[in-house]
Short mmCIF file of C-alpha atoms in Angstrom, two decimals:
data_model
loop_
_atom_site.label_atom_id
_atom_site.label_comp_id
_atom_site.label_asym_id
_atom_site.label_seq_id
_atom_site.Cartn_x
_atom_site.Cartn_y
_atom_site.Cartn_z
CA MET P 1 69.81 121.56 111.63
CA ARG P 2 71.95 123.67 109.33
CA GLU P 3 75.21 121.69 109.38
CA ALA P 4 74.93 121.03 105.62
CA GLU P 5 75.65 124.75 105.05
CA PHE P 6 79.18 124.04 106.22
CA THR P 7 79.79 120.76 104.45
CA GLN P 8 78.66 121.96 101.02
CA PRO P 9 77.88 125.65 100.64
CA ARG P 10 77.69 125.47 96.83
CA PRO P 11 76.33 122.75 94.52
CA TRP P 12 78.96 120.58 92.85
CA GLU P 13 78.04 121.98 89.44
CA ASP P 14 79.30 125.42 90.52
CA MET P 15 82.68 124.08 91.56
CA ALA P 16 85.68 122.54 89.82
CA PRO P 17 85.34 118.77 89.33
CA ARG P 18 86.22 116.82 92.45
CA VAL P 19 89.62 115.13 92.46
CA GLY P 20 89.03 111.64 91.07
CA MET P 21 85.71 112.56 89.41
CA ASP P 22 87.07 111.48 86.00
CA THR P 23 88.44 108.14 87.23
CA HIS P 24 86.02 107.20 90.05
CA PRO P 25 82.74 108.99 89.23
CA ILE P 26 80.55 106.49 91.05
CA TRP P 27 82.37 107.08 94.33
CA CYS P 28 82.41 110.86 93.92
CA ASN P 29 78.71 111.04 93.06
CA GLU P 30 77.43 108.50 95.58
CA ILE P 31 79.55 109.64 98.52
CA GLY P 32 79.61 113.32 97.60
CA GLN P 33 83.35 113.57 98.11
CA ALA P 34 86.57 113.64 96.15
CA GLN P 35 88.59 110.41 95.99
CA ALA P 36 91.80 111.55 97.67
CA MET P 37 93.65 108.41 96.53
CA HIS P 38 93.68 110.06 93.09
CA LEU P 39 95.56 113.13 94.39
CA PRO P 40 99.08 112.07 93.32
CA SER P 41 97.82 111.21 89.81
CA GLN P 42 96.20 114.62 89.40
CA ILE P 43 99.22 116.48 90.82
CA ASN P 44 101.50 114.65 88.38
CA SER P 45 99.26 114.85 85.29
CA ALA P 46 97.72 118.30 85.91
CA GLN P 47 94.53 116.80 84.42
CA PRO P 48 91.71 117.84 84.30
CA TYR P 49 93.29 120.92 85.93
CA PRO P 50 96.58 121.55 87.74
CA LEU P 51 96.77 121.55 91.53
CA LYS P 52 99.05 124.25 92.92
CA GLY P 53 98.60 124.21 96.66
CA LEU P 54 97.13 122.06 99.39
CA ILE P 55 96.13 122.56 103.02
CA GLY P 56 95.90 119.27 104.86
CA PHE P 57 94.47 118.59 108.29
CA GLY P 58 96.37 115.59 109.60
CA LEU P 59 97.73 114.91 106.12
CA ASN P 60 99.63 111.61 106.01
CA HIS P 61 101.20 110.64 102.69
CA ARG P 62 102.21 107.27 104.13
CA MET P 63 98.63 105.98 104.01
CA TRP P 64 98.57 106.18 100.20
CA PRO P 65 99.44 103.13 98.11
CA GLY P 66 102.80 104.08 96.61
CA SER P 67 103.45 106.34 99.60
CA ASP P 68 106.74 107.45 98.01
CA VAL P 69 104.85 108.55 94.88
CA MET P 70 102.41 110.57 97.00
CA GLY P 71 105.29 112.10 98.98
CA ASP P 72 107.07 113.15 95.78
CA ALA P 73 103.82 114.55 94.33
CA LEU P 74 103.17 116.67 97.42
CA GLN P 75 106.63 118.18 97.19
CA LYS P 76 105.93 119.26 93.61
CA LEU P 77 103.13 121.58 94.80
CA ASP P 78 103.89 125.30 94.97
CA PHE P 79 102.54 125.56 98.48
CA LEU P 80 101.90 122.82 101.02
CA VAL P 81 100.46 123.29 104.52
CA ASP P 82 99.67 120.71 107.17
CA VAL P 83 97.71 121.23 110.36
CA ASP P 84 98.84 118.51 112.70
CA LEU P 85 99.27 117.41 116.31
CA PHE P 86 102.72 116.01 115.64
CA MET P 87 105.71 116.79 113.44
CA THR P 88 104.94 113.85 111.15
CA PRO P 89 106.97 112.78 108.08
CA THR P 90 104.39 114.61 105.92
CA ALA P 91 104.56 117.75 108.09
CA LYS P 92 108.31 117.79 107.53
CA MET P 93 107.71 118.16 103.76
CA CYS P 94 105.51 121.23 104.20
CA ASP P 95 106.17 124.90 103.58
CA LEU P 96 104.14 125.66 106.67
CA VAL P 97 103.08 123.52 109.64
CA LEU P 98 100.28 124.82 111.84
CA PRO P 99 100.25 123.09 115.23
CA ALA P 100 96.78 121.87 116.16
CA CYS P 101 95.93 121.37 119.83
CA THR P 102 94.52 118.10 121.11
CA SER P 103 90.93 117.46 122.12
CA PHE P 104 92.04 118.03 125.74
CA GLU P 105 92.81 121.65 124.88
CA ARG P 106 89.63 122.66 123.06
CA SER P 107 85.85 122.49 123.10
CA GLU P 108 83.86 120.48 120.63
CA PHE P 109 80.17 120.02 119.98
CA LYS P 110 79.28 116.39 119.43
CA MET P 111 75.88 115.18 118.39
CA TYR P 112 75.03 111.52 118.69
CA ALA P 113 72.14 109.47 117.39
CA GLU P 114 69.14 109.34 119.74
CA ARG P 115 69.40 113.14 120.03
CA PHE P 116 72.20 113.22 122.57
CA GLY P 117 74.44 116.28 122.47
CA ILE P 118 77.58 117.30 124.34
CA PHE P 119 79.77 120.39 124.32
CA THR P 120 83.11 119.23 125.68
CA GLU P 121 85.17 121.44 127.98
CA PRO P 122 88.96 121.68 127.59
CA VAL P 123 91.06 120.39 130.47
CA ILE P 124 94.01 122.70 129.80
CA GLU P 125 94.77 125.73 127.66
CA PRO P 126 96.32 124.98 124.23
CA LEU P 127 100.04 124.34 124.67
CA GLY P 128 102.65 126.45 122.91
CA GLN P 129 101.39 128.17 119.76
CA SER P 130 98.84 125.45 119.04
CA LYS P 131 95.23 126.26 118.19
CA SER P 132 92.08 124.25 117.80
CA ASP P 133 91.73 123.10 114.19
CA THR P 134 88.37 124.88 113.92
CA ASP P 135 90.02 128.14 115.09
CA ILE P 136 92.57 127.66 112.31
CA VAL P 137 89.70 127.20 109.82
CA PHE P 138 88.02 130.41 111.05
CA GLU P 139 91.27 132.39 110.94
CA LEU P 140 91.71 131.25 107.33
CA ALA P 141 88.08 132.03 106.48
CA LYS P 142 88.41 135.59 107.83
CA ARG P 143 91.17 136.14 105.27
CA LEU P 144 89.74 134.11 102.37
CA ALA P 145 86.09 135.15 102.73
CA PRO P 146 86.10 138.42 104.70
CA ASP P 147 82.56 139.29 103.57
CA ASP P 148 81.00 136.15 105.02
CA ASP P 149 79.10 137.21 108.14
CA LEU P 150 79.09 133.78 109.68
CA LEU P 151 82.63 132.61 108.89
CA SER P 152 84.07 135.84 110.26
CA THR P 153 82.77 134.88 113.72
CA ASP P 154 84.00 131.86 115.68
CA TYR P 155 83.30 128.20 116.35
CA GLU P 156 80.80 128.69 119.16
CA THR P 157 78.80 131.32 117.23
CA CYS P 158 78.55 128.93 114.29
CA ILE P 159 77.37 126.06 116.47
CA ASP P 160 74.73 128.40 117.90
CA TRP P 161 73.70 129.30 114.35
CA MET P 162 73.47 125.64 113.35
CA LEU P 163 71.34 124.79 116.37
CA GLU P 164 69.21 127.95 116.22
CA PRO P 165 66.17 126.31 114.51
CA GLN P 166 66.05 123.89 117.45
CA GLY P 167 66.31 126.71 120.01
CA ILE P 168 69.47 125.24 121.53
CA ARG P 169 72.36 127.44 122.69
CA VAL P 170 75.92 126.37 123.46
CA ARG P 171 75.75 128.21 126.77
CA ASP P 172 72.87 125.93 127.83
CA LEU P 173 74.86 122.84 126.85
CA ARG P 174 77.86 124.01 128.88
CA GLY P 175 76.00 123.25 132.10
CA HIS P 176 75.88 119.55 131.18
CA GLN P 177 79.43 118.30 131.14
CA SER P 178 78.43 114.71 130.38
CA GLY P 179 76.04 115.78 127.63
CA CYS P 180 72.27 115.87 127.60
CA PHE P 181 69.18 114.78 125.72
CA LEU P 182 68.06 117.41 123.19
CA GLU P 183 64.30 117.14 123.09
CA ASN P 184 63.92 119.90 120.49
CA VAL P 185 65.84 117.93 117.90
CA LYS P 186 63.46 116.04 115.67
CA ALA P 187 63.84 112.29 115.60
CA PRO P 188 64.25 110.81 112.12
CA PRO P 189 60.76 110.10 110.76
CA TYR P 190 59.52 106.52 110.97
CA GLN P 191 59.25 104.69 107.61
CA LYS P 192 60.25 107.82 105.71
CA TYR P 193 60.66 105.76 102.54
CA ARG P 194 56.85 105.54 102.36
CA LYS P 195 56.71 109.26 101.68
CA ASN P 196 59.97 109.93 99.82
CA GLY P 197 61.03 106.54 98.51
CA PHE P 198 64.66 105.42 98.61
CA PRO P 199 67.57 107.54 97.33
CA THR P 200 67.98 105.38 94.21
CA PRO P 201 67.28 106.22 90.55
CA SER P 202 64.06 104.19 90.69
CA GLY P 203 63.10 105.49 94.14
CA LYS P 204 62.65 101.85 95.13
CA MET P 205 64.87 99.43 96.95
CA GLU P 206 67.02 98.05 94.14
CA PHE P 207 68.13 94.43 94.08
CA THR P 208 70.33 95.25 91.12
CA SER P 209 72.17 98.56 90.88
CA SER P 210 70.97 100.64 87.98
CA ARG P 211 73.76 103.13 88.72
CA LEU P 212 76.50 100.53 88.35
CA LEU P 213 74.84 99.22 85.20
CA ALA P 214 74.75 102.73 83.71
CA GLU P 215 78.51 102.98 84.23
CA GLY P 216 79.10 99.68 82.47
CA TYR P 217 79.52 97.44 85.51
CA ASP P 218 77.59 94.38 86.56
CA ALA P 219 74.38 95.35 88.27
CA LEU P 220 74.84 92.53 90.77
CA PRO P 221 77.71 92.25 93.24
CA VAL P 222 79.71 89.66 91.31
CA TYR P 223 83.12 88.48 92.45
CA THR P 224 86.00 89.96 90.50
CA GLU P 225 89.54 88.70 90.89
CA PRO P 226 92.01 91.33 92.11
CA LYS P 227 94.04 93.10 89.42
CA TYR P 228 97.06 91.01 90.43
CA SER P 229 96.35 87.50 91.68
CA PRO P 230 97.48 83.95 90.94
CA VAL P 231 94.25 83.57 88.92
CA SER P 232 94.09 86.88 87.04
CA THR P 233 97.83 87.25 86.35
CA PRO P 234 99.35 83.73 86.40
CA GLU P 235 102.52 84.88 84.60
CA LEU P 236 103.15 87.56 87.26
CA ALA P 237 102.38 84.97 89.95
CA GLU P 238 105.26 82.83 88.72
CA LYS P 239 107.67 85.49 89.89
CA TYR P 240 105.51 86.72 92.79
CA PRO P 241 103.52 83.70 93.98
CA LEU P 242 102.41 84.93 97.41
CA VAL P 243 99.32 87.03 98.13
CA LEU P 244 100.27 90.11 100.15
CA ASN P 245 97.79 91.33 102.77
CA THR P 246 98.64 94.59 104.50
CA GLY P 247 97.39 96.83 107.27
CA SER P 248 95.57 94.28 109.42
CA ARG P 249 94.88 95.57 112.92
CA LEU P 250 96.75 94.82 116.09
CA PRO P 251 94.67 95.00 119.26
CA MET P 252 96.84 97.63 120.95
CA TYR P 253 96.51 100.18 118.15
CA VAL P 254 93.58 102.34 117.06
CA HIS P 255 94.53 103.12 113.46
CA SER P 256 97.80 105.08 113.77
CA ARG P 257 96.62 106.96 116.85
CA THR P 258 98.75 105.22 119.45
CA PHE P 259 101.76 104.35 117.29
CA ARG P 260 103.99 106.86 119.07
CA LEU P 261 103.55 105.47 122.58
CA PRO P 262 106.77 103.62 123.53
CA TRP P 263 104.88 101.38 125.98
CA ILE P 264 102.73 100.08 123.14
CA LYS P 265 105.40 100.05 120.44
CA LYS P 266 107.39 97.74 122.74
CA LEU P 267 104.68 95.06 122.53
CA ARG P 268 105.72 94.25 118.96
CA PRO P 269 108.93 96.19 118.35
CA GLU P 270 110.33 94.31 115.33
CA SER P 271 109.32 94.99 111.73
CA MET P 272 107.95 91.54 110.97
CA VAL P 273 106.20 89.76 108.14
CA ASP P 274 103.67 87.15 109.27
CA MET P 275 103.97 84.01 107.17
CA ASN P 276 102.83 80.41 107.38
CA PRO P 277 105.61 77.95 108.35
CA ILE P 278 104.84 75.95 105.17
CA ASP P 279 105.75 78.94 102.97
CA GLY P 280 108.81 79.57 105.10
CA GLU P 281 110.11 76.02 104.75
CA GLU P 282 109.57 76.09 100.97
CA ARG P 283 111.89 79.10 100.80
CA GLY P 284 114.50 77.89 103.24
CA VAL P 285 113.41 80.60 105.66
CA SER P 286 113.46 79.94 109.42
CA ASN P 287 111.44 81.81 112.01
CA GLY P 288 113.31 85.02 112.86
CA ASP P 289 115.34 85.17 109.62
CA THR P 290 115.83 88.46 107.82
CA VAL P 291 113.90 88.36 104.56
CA THR P 292 113.22 90.58 101.55
CA VAL P 293 109.60 91.04 100.51
CA SER P 294 109.31 92.18 96.88
CA THR P 295 106.49 93.21 94.58
CA SER P 296 106.67 94.40 90.99
CA LYS P 297 107.15 97.94 92.40
CA GLY P 298 109.85 97.47 95.02
CA SER P 299 111.10 95.61 98.06
CA ILE P 300 111.46 95.99 101.84
CA THR P 301 113.41 94.10 104.50
CA LEU P 302 111.64 92.44 107.44
CA ILE P 303 111.99 89.68 110.02
CA ALA P 304 110.09 86.46 109.27
CA ASN P 305 107.46 85.67 111.91
CA PHE P 306 105.96 82.20 111.54
CA THR P 307 102.28 81.98 112.38
CA LYS P 308 99.38 79.84 111.31
CA ILE P 309 97.05 82.83 111.49
CA VAL P 310 97.89 83.42 107.84
CA PRO P 311 97.11 80.47 105.55
CA PRO P 312 99.79 79.06 103.25
CA GLY P 313 100.21 81.24 100.16
CA VAL P 314 99.43 84.49 102.00
CA ILE P 315 101.69 86.83 103.93
CA SER P 316 100.62 89.69 106.16
CA ILE P 317 102.44 92.93 106.95
CA TYR P 318 101.20 95.54 109.43
CA HIS P 319 101.53 99.22 108.64
CA ASN P 320 103.96 101.76 110.13
CA LEU P 321 106.82 99.34 110.67
CA PRO P 322 110.14 101.08 111.31
CA GLY P 323 112.32 100.89 108.19
CA ALA P 324 109.84 98.74 106.26
CA GLU P 325 107.02 100.75 104.78
CA VAL P 326 104.78 98.27 103.02
CA ASN P 327 102.78 101.00 101.22
CA SER P 328 105.95 101.91 99.34
CA ILE P 329 105.88 98.55 97.50
CA ILE P 330 102.28 98.99 96.30
CA GLU P 331 101.69 100.73 92.97
CA SER P 332 100.01 104.08 93.46
CA ASP P 333 97.24 103.30 90.95
CA TYR P 334 96.50 99.86 92.43
CA ARG P 335 92.91 100.85 93.19
CA ASP P 336 89.40 99.53 92.88
CA PRO P 337 87.91 101.19 89.76
CA ILE P 338 84.48 101.76 91.35
CA SER P 339 85.38 103.16 94.75
CA GLY P 340 88.99 104.16 94.15
CA PHE P 341 89.98 102.33 97.32
CA PRO P 342 93.49 100.86 97.36
CA GLY P 343 93.93 97.10 96.96
CA PHE P 344 95.85 96.87 100.24
CA LYS P 345 94.62 93.34 100.82
CA SER P 346 95.23 91.68 97.50
CA LEU P 347 98.40 91.91 95.50
CA LEU P 348 101.28 89.63 94.66
CA CYS P 349 104.73 89.39 96.22
CA GLN P 350 107.66 87.08 96.87
CA VAL P 351 109.67 86.43 100.04
CA VAL P 352 113.38 85.63 99.80
CA LYS P 353 115.79 84.91 102.63
CA GLN P 354 118.58 87.47 102.90
CA MET P 355 122.08 86.10 102.90
CA GLU P 356 124.13 86.56 106.08
CA SER P 357 126.65 88.83 104.35
CA SER P 358 124.00 91.37 103.45
CA ASN P 359 122.98 91.87 107.10
CA MET S 1 98.54 81.48 155.77
CA THR S 2 96.52 83.20 153.07
CA GLN S 3 97.98 83.03 149.61
CA LEU S 4 97.12 85.83 147.21
CA VAL S 5 96.95 84.65 143.61
CA PHE S 6 96.07 85.74 140.10
CA SER S 7 93.44 83.72 138.32
CA PHE S 8 93.29 83.52 134.54
CA ASP S 9 90.44 82.38 132.30
CA VAL S 10 92.02 81.42 128.99
CA SER S 11 88.64 81.34 127.23
CA ARG S 12 88.14 85.04 128.00
CA CYS S 13 91.52 86.53 127.06
CA SER S 14 91.43 88.42 123.76
CA GLY S 15 95.19 89.10 123.66
CA CYS S 16 94.73 92.88 123.76
CA MET S 17 97.80 93.27 126.02
CA ALA S 18 96.23 96.06 128.06
CA CYS S 19 97.50 94.19 131.16
CA ILE S 20 101.09 94.70 129.99
CA VAL S 21 100.56 98.40 129.38
CA ALA S 22 98.85 98.82 132.77
CA CYS S 23 101.79 97.02 134.41
CA GLN S 24 104.30 99.31 132.73
CA ASP S 25 102.27 102.34 133.77
CA GLN S 26 101.88 101.25 137.39
CA ASN S 27 105.52 100.29 137.77
CA ASP S 28 106.96 103.21 135.77
CA ILE S 29 108.70 100.88 133.33
CA ILE S 30 109.72 103.49 130.80
CA SER S 31 113.04 102.10 129.60
CA GLU S 32 113.63 99.13 127.33
CA ALA S 33 113.03 96.83 130.34
CA THR S 34 110.15 94.38 130.01
CA ALA S 35 106.92 94.61 131.94
CA PHE S 36 106.34 92.13 134.78
CA ARG S 37 103.53 90.58 132.77
CA ARG S 38 103.69 89.00 129.34
CA VAL S 39 101.11 87.76 126.87
CA SER S 40 101.97 84.84 124.63
CA SER S 41 99.83 83.27 121.94
CA LEU S 42 99.16 79.61 121.31
CA GLU S 43 98.20 78.42 117.84
CA GLU S 44 96.56 75.03 117.48
CA SER S 45 95.74 73.59 114.07
CA ASN S 46 93.49 70.74 113.11
CA GLU S 47 95.02 67.72 111.35
CA THR S 48 94.62 69.15 107.87
CA GLU S 49 96.13 72.48 108.99
CA THR S 50 93.25 74.33 107.33
CA ASP S 51 92.04 75.86 110.57
CA CYS S 52 93.86 77.59 113.37
CA GLN S 53 92.61 78.04 116.92
CA LEU S 54 94.28 80.96 118.61
CA SER S 55 94.48 81.37 122.37
CA PHE S 56 96.36 83.83 124.55
CA LEU S 57 98.05 83.40 127.86
CA SER S 58 98.75 86.34 130.16
CA MET S 59 101.41 85.48 132.73
CA SER S 60 103.39 87.21 135.42
CA CYS S 61 105.04 85.98 138.63
CA MET S 62 103.00 83.10 140.05
CA HIS S 63 104.04 83.92 143.63
CA CYS S 64 104.73 80.18 144.03
CA GLY S 65 103.82 78.42 147.26
CA ASP S 66 107.34 77.02 147.42
CA ALA S 67 109.17 79.69 145.43
CA PRO S 68 112.48 78.51 143.93
CA CYS S 69 113.73 82.08 143.51
CA VAL S 70 113.52 82.66 147.27
CA MET S 71 115.61 79.55 147.87
CA VAL S 72 118.35 80.25 145.33
CA CYS S 73 118.89 83.96 146.06
CA PRO S 74 122.37 84.13 147.62
CA ALA S 75 121.73 87.62 149.00
CA ALA S 76 118.39 86.74 150.62
CA ALA S 77 116.92 89.63 148.64
CA ILE S 78 113.78 87.71 147.67
CA THR S 79 111.22 86.97 150.36
CA LYS S 80 107.70 85.63 150.62
CA ASN S 81 105.47 87.49 153.10
CA GLU S 82 102.47 86.36 155.17
CA ALA S 83 100.09 87.12 152.29
CA GLY S 84 102.14 84.84 150.03
CA VAL S 85 103.56 87.74 148.00
CA VAL S 86 107.03 87.06 146.63
CA SER S 87 108.93 90.36 146.43
CA VAL S 88 112.49 91.55 145.98
CA ASN S 89 114.41 93.98 148.16
CA ARG S 90 116.36 95.76 145.44
CA ASP S 91 118.85 97.19 147.98
CA LEU S 92 120.03 93.66 148.69
CA CYS S 93 119.95 92.32 145.10
CA ILE S 94 123.44 91.72 143.67
CA GLY S 95 122.20 91.13 140.11
CA CYS S 96 123.51 87.55 139.84
CA HIS S 97 120.50 86.29 137.80
CA SER S 98 120.25 83.07 139.91
CA CYS S 99 116.50 83.71 140.32
CA GLU S 100 116.14 83.99 136.56
CA LEU S 101 117.69 80.53 136.14
CA ALA S 102 115.53 79.02 138.87
CA CYS S 103 112.19 80.54 137.84
CA PRO S 104 110.12 78.20 135.64
CA PHE S 105 107.96 81.11 134.38
CA GLY S 106 110.57 83.70 133.35
CA ALA S 107 109.18 86.17 135.88
CA PRO S 108 112.31 87.99 137.13
CA GLN S 109 113.17 91.00 134.95
CA PHE S 110 116.39 92.98 135.04
CA ALA S 111 116.25 96.75 134.88
CA GLU S 112 118.99 99.01 133.51
CA ASP S 113 120.72 99.08 136.91
CA GLY S 114 121.30 95.32 136.57
CA LYS S 115 119.11 94.47 139.56
CA MET S 116 116.09 92.23 139.53
CA ALA S 117 112.56 93.66 139.41
CA LYS S 118 109.31 91.74 139.56
CA CYS S 119 105.58 91.75 140.10
CA ASP S 120 104.59 92.44 143.72
CA PHE S 121 100.82 92.16 143.12
CA CYS S 122 100.77 95.97 142.93
CA HIS S 123 101.42 96.13 146.66
CA ASP S 124 100.61 99.87 146.91
CA ARG S 125 97.30 99.50 145.13
CA VAL S 126 96.21 96.42 147.07
CA GLU S 127 97.12 98.16 150.38
CA ALA S 128 94.77 100.96 149.33
CA GLY S 129 91.98 98.47 148.63
CA LEU S 130 92.41 98.54 144.85
CA LEU S 131 92.90 95.68 142.40
CA PRO S 132 96.31 95.10 140.81
CA ALA S 133 96.66 97.31 137.71
CA CYS S 134 96.57 94.40 135.24
CA VAL S 135 93.39 92.94 136.77
CA ARG S 136 91.72 96.34 136.96
CA VAL S 137 92.31 97.04 133.26
CA CYS S 138 91.32 93.60 131.92
CA SER S 139 88.24 94.38 129.83
CA THR S 140 87.18 90.77 129.33
CA LYS S 141 87.71 89.90 133.01
CA ALA S 142 90.07 87.10 132.05
CA LEU S 143 92.39 88.14 134.88
CA GLY S 144 91.25 87.88 138.47
CA PHE S 145 92.90 88.41 141.84
CA GLY S 146 92.30 87.39 145.45
CA PRO S 147 93.06 84.84 148.16
CA LEU S 148 93.45 81.34 146.71
CA ASP S 149 90.61 79.74 148.70
CA GLU S 150 88.14 82.56 147.87
CA LEU S 151 88.89 82.40 144.16
CA THR S 152 88.41 78.63 144.14
CA GLU S 153 85.16 78.99 146.09
CA ASN S 154 83.88 81.68 143.71
CA LYS S 155 84.71 79.59 140.67
CA ALA S 156 82.96 76.55 142.17
CA LYS S 157 79.92 78.71 142.96
CA LYS S 158 79.82 80.08 139.45
CA ALA S 159 80.06 76.64 137.90
CA SER S 160 77.42 75.10 140.18
CA THR S 161 75.04 78.02 139.57
CA LYS S 162 75.35 77.39 135.87
CA ILE S 163 74.68 73.66 136.28
CA ILE S 164 71.61 74.31 138.48
CA ARG S 165 70.28 76.86 136.02
CA ALA S 166 70.72 74.41 133.17
CA LEU S 167 68.87 71.73 135.18
CA LEU S 168 66.01 74.09 136.13
CA HIS S 169 65.52 75.07 132.52
CA LYS S 170 66.16 71.59 131.27
CA ASP S 171 63.19 71.46 128.90
CA HIS S 172 63.97 74.84 127.47
CA PHE S 173 67.62 73.91 127.23
CA GLU S 174 66.94 70.72 125.30
CA GLU S 175 64.46 72.43 123.06
CA LYS S 176 67.00 75.00 122.06
CA ASN S 177 69.61 72.39 121.25
#
């Protein structure tokens, strides 16, 4: 199929370096993407080149470590656009907000493994001024690349073009509302490594990573202590002795998708920090007390929730708690050097009981 | 008299709380009022406190055989019908909270109008041949519903089937262990 034409129309060499390419080259090269966690750094430093404008689809600055830093960086841009379902905190910062419709209001071609395809049918027309996010992309493309024959068409025409080598048309898929088996799509070849080898520098299955070695890392997956931990930074741990784990999952939420539903929010309405009773007692904290959780970057106020799910020495804070944004107390460059992923699960903090008068 | 009951298998409950959401949906509980079903967690540690066993308990009104709320209600607003369902006539309720004091399970809830509201086994759904909303939505089938004697019989059947199977495949069973 021709979907790659849409994901990467030009080779990387013909384009500006990906965001994060200078700091996380292994990630950028291996995954073939930018490392978006590096965005605030590049906006602030203008290195290796300045960023002037940004169009986000479901952009959410609150998922960045140092969410306040990311929020400030976004507001420094000359032009900021967000395409979103909701008027989110990030959308409120934008020069322009384009309302996207939900999946109930648009069609979408989905292709699953085992050659199963489905072209979904909308249940209702898009509400208000909202449009499907792909329609927004095509409207933009018509203005940015008016000479492109394909991008000046529409979503359905492009799906037809992608599926053309297989002789599949969207209009044929429309008759199968629950999807159908696409016999013209080739199954992945069996034991294809015998012919092409593996996508590694040696072409073989590598027990040690020659790519990591070339970048100066251990070739084997060795354990490295987090940047801040009682072992790696004992002097910092004297002031901040607890390990902070953030963003664990609650069973009623799928990422942040259902955060806005009052029925679900009610199941755990308080902004709480989960801590072991042993750590609570050591600090004179009782279950239900108001406490301050501090890191070297900042502090937030929460309610202490005693639980043995977290072992002594560790506290756990879920994300999107009203009035207590845990990402705002994580340094924005607290990232894994190889992947650029934030160290949301391993940093240091302290919990202190708030005095009655400060309530 | 038949007695309709909920059954609950603690080993199956994953604490997802879908039963609470289904209850709120079915009973249009949109305000700050609590659903008629609650899920609590139980944490048990070993002696050295290094391990923690977590279990969940989903509870609503038990529709008690000898319901204390029915007895204490001064307005006779709470009744138990021939199917064993304990329900409240909200037109009669005077909002005195006596039922709340008498109930050992914390089942009676008080809506914004100050009157009591509680689980009625999803009367409308059951009348239409459907399962109560909480039972219907339970993905691990921890929650069950039906007449008391049938549920007990089914459980006994299930257990004895398992025992017989284990006996029939005794050699295989021992080999594996």
